[in-house]
């Protein structure tokens, strides 16, 4: 009898933990994308300012475009540099020191590398890179993918020269993510600078396999916004994700968007 009662207690505890885990996943998560311009468009190093802005917004995971890594222009890994700055600001609670960075090398650049990245305070359980096709003479591009316990998040920066290159890059990254996560129960988010505006052929192409979550507001340039080219999407893989809020913020207590980069940040609040 005591053994039976103990088993019931263990089962009840397990169900409680499962319920708590499901409830935790229903809490809103703020996702963000930001083309940071190698932290050097207006300031020598805007990473500390951008770190403060990320903390002010309360983002959990951020896609980053235009990053240097250990080259002659910036002799540091800029993703890790930002993660370190974020950890220096996160001084309370369980999140202290938990920001992680992932850099994806798109191409060699002045003795080092240049590409995209992700910073997150979610627990990363897997990650990989998707090399994107390019036309002759175009800059190499990459998609950086991190898988957390509850969702997948990818960062990309599509070609700026031609529709055909962007279309092919969108096709390749979509097929790669569908192949890996098409039957996953986790939502798959894709964020970054697509170098194309709403209604364009590439954005219409994306809409066949993805749902746009971010607002259709101008994101470039930061000083004179006149183009919407930065987006956050969720893949059509059957996983549910609802948007609670989204914005292109322009006013911060901790930073100046016209100095931080030549793009504006974009965020969405999602629940799943």
Coordinates of C-alpha atoms in Angstrom, one line a residue:
X1 CA 0.0 0.0 0.0
X2 CA 2.8 2.4 0.9
X3 CA 4.5 1.5 -2.4
X4 CA 1.3 2.2 -4.3
X5 CA 0.9 5.6 -2.5
X6 CA 4.5 6.5 -3.4
X7 CA 3.9 5.7 -7.0
X8 CA 0.8 7.9 -7.0
X9 CA 2.9 10.7 -5.4
X10 CA 5.6 10.4 -8.1
X11 CA 3.0 10.4 -10.9
X12 CA 1.3 13.5 -9.5
X13 CA 4.6 15.3 -9.2
X14 CA 5.4 14.5 -12.8
X15 CA 2.1 15.7 -14.0
X16 CA 2.6 18.9 -12.0
X17 CA 6.0 19.5 -13.5
X18 CA 4.6 18.9 -17.0
X19 CA 1.9 21.4 -16.4
X20 CA 4.4 23.9 -15.1
X21 CA 6.6 23.3 -18.2
X22 CA 3.6 23.8 -20.5
X23 CA 2.6 26.9 -18.6
X24 CA 6.1 28.3 -18.9
X25 CA 6.1 27.9 -22.6
X26 CA 2.8 30.0 -22.8
X27 CA 4.6 33.0 -21.3
X28 CA 5.3 35.7 -24.0
X29 CA 8.7 35.6 -25.5
X30 CA 10.2 38.7 -27.1
X31 CA 12.2 38.1 -30.2
X32 CA 14.1 40.8 -32.0
X33 CA 16.1 41.5 -35.1
X34 CA 18.7 44.2 -35.6
X35 CA 21.1 45.0 -38.4
X36 CA 23.8 46.5 -36.2
X37 CA 26.2 47.6 -39.0
X38 CA 29.3 46.1 -37.3
X39 CA 28.6 48.4 -34.3
X40 CA 30.4 51.1 -36.2
X41 CA 28.1 53.2 -38.4
X42 CA 28.2 56.3 -36.2
X43 CA 30.2 55.4 -33.1
X44 CA 33.5 53.6 -32.6
X45 CA 31.7 50.8 -30.8
X46 CA 27.9 50.9 -30.4
X47 CA 27.7 47.4 -28.8
X48 CA 27.4 48.7 -25.2
X49 CA 24.6 51.0 -26.3
X50 CA 22.8 48.2 -28.2
X51 CA 23.2 45.9 -25.2
X52 CA 21.4 48.5 -23.0
X53 CA 18.7 48.8 -25.6
X54 CA 18.2 45.0 -25.8
X55 CA 17.9 44.9 -22.0
X56 CA 15.5 47.8 -22.0
X57 CA 13.3 46.0 -24.5
X58 CA 13.4 42.8 -22.6
X59 CA 14.3 40.7 -25.6
X60 CA 15.2 37.0 -25.1
X61 CA 16.7 36.2 -28.5
X62 CA 18.1 38.6 -31.1
X63 CA 19.1 38.2 -34.8
X64 CA 22.1 40.3 -35.7
X65 CA 23.2 41.3 -39.2
X66 CA 26.5 42.8 -40.4
X67 CA 29.0 41.5 -37.9
X68 CA 32.8 41.3 -37.9
X69 CA 34.9 38.6 -36.3
X70 CA 38.6 39.0 -35.5
X71 CA 39.4 41.0 -38.6
X72 CA 41.5 44.2 -39.1
X73 CA 38.4 46.4 -38.9
X74 CA 37.3 45.0 -35.6
X75 CA 39.7 42.5 -34.0
X76 CA 37.1 40.9 -31.8
X77 CA 34.3 38.4 -32.2
X78 CA 31.5 41.0 -32.2
X79 CA 28.7 38.5 -31.3
X80 CA 30.6 37.4 -28.2
X81 CA 31.5 41.1 -27.5
X82 CA 27.7 41.9 -27.4
X83 CA 27.0 38.8 -25.3
X84 CA 29.6 39.9 -22.8
X85 CA 28.1 43.4 -22.6
X86 CA 24.7 41.9 -22.1
X87 CA 26.0 39.7 -19.3
X88 CA 27.6 42.7 -17.7
X89 CA 24.1 44.3 -17.5
X90 CA 22.3 41.2 -16.4
X91 CA 23.3 41.3 -12.7
X92 CA 20.2 39.9 -11.0
X93 CA 18.4 36.6 -10.7
X94 CA 18.9 33.3 -12.6
X95 CA 19.7 35.1 -15.9
X96 CA 23.0 36.5 -14.7
X97 CA 25.8 35.6 -17.1
X98 CA 23.4 33.5 -19.3
X99 CA 23.6 35.4 -22.6
X100 CA 25.2 33.3 -25.3
X101 CA 26.3 34.3 -28.8
X102 CA 26.6 32.3 -32.1
X103 CA 28.4 33.8 -35.1
X104 CA 28.0 32.5 -38.6
X105 CA 30.8 33.2 -41.1
X106 CA 29.5 34.4 -44.4
X107 CA 32.8 35.3 -45.9
X108 CA 36.5 36.0 -45.2
X109 CA 37.0 39.7 -44.6
X110 CA 40.3 41.7 -44.1
X111 CA 42.1 39.0 -42.3
X112 CA 39.1 37.7 -40.4
X113 CA 35.4 37.0 -41.0
X114 CA 32.1 38.8 -41.6
X115 CA 28.6 37.4 -41.2
X116 CA 25.4 37.1 -39.1
X117 CA 24.7 36.0 -35.6
X118 CA 22.3 35.4 -32.7
X119 CA 22.5 36.3 -29.1
X120 CA 20.1 34.6 -26.7
X121 CA 19.5 34.0 -23.0
X122 CA 17.5 30.9 -23.8
X123 CA 19.2 27.5 -23.4
X124 CA 20.7 26.5 -26.8
X125 CA 20.4 22.7 -27.4
X126 CA 21.6 22.7 -31.1
X127 CA 22.8 24.9 -33.8
X128 CA 24.0 25.0 -37.4
X129 CA 24.7 27.2 -40.4
X130 CA 23.0 27.3 -43.9
X131 CA 25.3 28.6 -46.6
X132 CA 23.2 30.6 -49.1
X133 CA 23.7 30.6 -52.8
X134 CA 25.1 33.7 -54.6
X135 CA 25.5 35.0 -58.1
X136 CA 28.9 35.8 -59.5
X137 CA 30.4 38.8 -57.8
X138 CA 28.0 38.9 -55.0
X139 CA 28.9 38.7 -51.3
X140 CA 28.6 35.3 -49.7
X141 CA 25.6 35.0 -47.3
X142 CA 24.8 32.6 -44.4
X143 CA 21.8 31.8 -42.2
X144 CA 22.6 31.1 -38.5
X145 CA 20.2 28.7 -36.8
X146 CA 20.0 28.0 -33.0
X147 CA 17.6 25.6 -31.5
X148 CA 16.4 26.2 -27.9
X149 CA 14.4 24.0 -25.7
X150 CA 11.1 25.5 -26.9
X151 CA 11.7 27.1 -30.3
X152 CA 14.1 27.4 -33.2
X153 CA 15.5 30.8 -34.2
X154 CA 17.3 31.7 -37.4
X155 CA 19.1 34.9 -38.5
X156 CA 19.8 35.8 -42.1
X157 CA 20.8 38.7 -44.3
X158 CA 19.8 38.3 -47.9
X159 CA 21.6 39.8 -51.0
X160 CA 21.1 43.4 -51.7
X161 CA 21.8 43.4 -55.4
X162 CA 19.3 41.3 -57.2
X163 CA 15.8 39.7 -56.9
X164 CA 17.0 36.4 -58.4
X165 CA 19.7 36.0 -55.7
X166 CA 17.4 36.8 -52.9
X167 CA 14.7 34.5 -54.3
X168 CA 17.2 31.6 -54.5
X169 CA 18.5 32.3 -51.0
X170 CA 15.0 32.4 -49.6
X171 CA 14.3 29.1 -51.3
X172 CA 17.4 27.4 -50.0
X173 CA 17.0 28.5 -46.3
X174 CA 13.3 27.6 -46.4
X175 CA 13.9 24.1 -47.7
X176 CA 16.7 23.5 -45.2
X177 CA 14.6 24.5 -42.3
X178 CA 11.5 22.6 -43.6
X179 CA 13.7 19.5 -44.0
X180 CA 14.9 19.7 -40.4
X181 CA 11.9 21.1 -38.6
X182 CA 8.9 20.5 -40.9
X183 CA 7.5 18.0 -38.5
X184 CA 8.8 19.5 -35.3
X185 CA 6.4 20.6 -32.5
X186 CA 8.6 23.7 -32.0
X187 CA 7.9 26.9 -33.8
X188 CA 10.6 28.0 -36.2
X189 CA 11.3 31.8 -36.3
X190 CA 13.3 33.5 -39.0
X191 CA 14.5 37.1 -38.7
X192 CA 16.8 39.5 -40.4
X193 CA 17.5 42.0 -43.2
X194 CA 15.8 40.7 -46.4
X195 CA 16.7 43.7 -48.5
X196 CA 13.2 43.7 -50.0
X197 CA 10.0 45.6 -49.3
X198 CA 6.4 44.4 -48.7
X199 CA 4.7 43.4 -51.9
X200 CA 8.0 42.4 -53.7
X201 CA 8.4 39.1 -55.4
X202 CA 10.7 37.7 -52.7
X203 CA 8.4 38.7 -49.8
X204 CA 5.4 37.2 -51.7
X205 CA 7.5 34.0 -52.1
X206 CA 8.3 33.9 -48.4
X207 CA 4.6 34.2 -47.6
X208 CA 3.9 30.8 -49.1
X209 CA 5.8 29.0 -46.4
X210 CA 6.0 31.6 -43.6
X211 CA 3.7 33.9 -41.7
X212 CA 5.0 37.4 -41.2
X213 CA 4.9 38.4 -37.5
X214 CA 6.6 41.8 -37.6
X215 CA 4.8 45.1 -38.5
X216 CA 5.1 46.7 -41.9
X217 CA 6.9 49.8 -40.7
X218 CA 10.0 51.4 -42.0
X219 CA 13.2 50.0 -40.6
X220 CA 15.9 51.7 -42.8
X221 CA 17.5 54.1 -42.5
X222 CA 17.5 54.9 -38.8
X223 CA 17.9 58.6 -39.4
X224 CA 15.4 58.8 -42.3
X225 CA 13.2 55.7 -42.3
X226 CA 11.8 55.1 -45.7
X227 CA 12.0 51.3 -46.3
X228 CA 10.6 48.2 -44.6
X229 CA 13.3 45.5 -45.1
X230 CA 13.8 43.9 -41.7
X231 CA 11.3 41.1 -40.8
X232 CA 10.5 38.3 -38.3
X233 CA 8.6 35.3 -39.6
X234 CA 7.3 31.9 -38.4
X235 CA 7.4 28.7 -40.5
X236 CA 4.3 26.9 -41.5
X237 CA 5.2 23.6 -39.8
X238 CA 2.0 23.2 -37.7
X239 CA 3.4 24.6 -34.5
X240 CA 1.2 27.3 -33.0
X241 CA 2.5 30.8 -32.3
X242 CA 0.4 33.9 -31.7
X243 CA 1.6 37.5 -31.8
X244 CA 0.7 39.6 -28.7
X245 CA 2.6 42.7 -29.7
X246 CA 5.1 43.9 -32.4
X247 CA 6.9 47.2 -33.0
X248 CA 9.8 49.1 -34.6
X249 CA 10.9 51.1 -31.5
X250 CA 12.6 54.5 -32.1
X251 CA 12.8 56.0 -28.6
X252 CA 14.9 54.5 -25.9
X253 CA 15.9 55.7 -22.4
X254 CA 19.3 53.9 -22.8
X255 CA 20.3 54.6 -26.3
X256 CA 19.9 56.6 -29.5
X257 CA 18.8 54.6 -32.6
X258 CA 20.4 57.2 -34.9
X259 CA 23.8 56.4 -33.4
X260 CA 23.4 52.7 -32.6
X261 CA 23.1 51.6 -36.3
X262 CA 21.8 52.7 -39.7
X263 CA 18.8 50.3 -39.2
X264 CA 16.0 50.3 -36.6
X265 CA 15.4 47.3 -34.3
X266 CA 12.3 45.2 -34.7
X267 CA 10.6 43.0 -32.1
X268 CA 7.6 40.7 -31.7
X269 CA 6.1 39.2 -28.6
X270 CA 4.9 35.7 -29.2
X271 CA 3.2 33.0 -27.2
X272 CA 3.3 29.3 -28.1

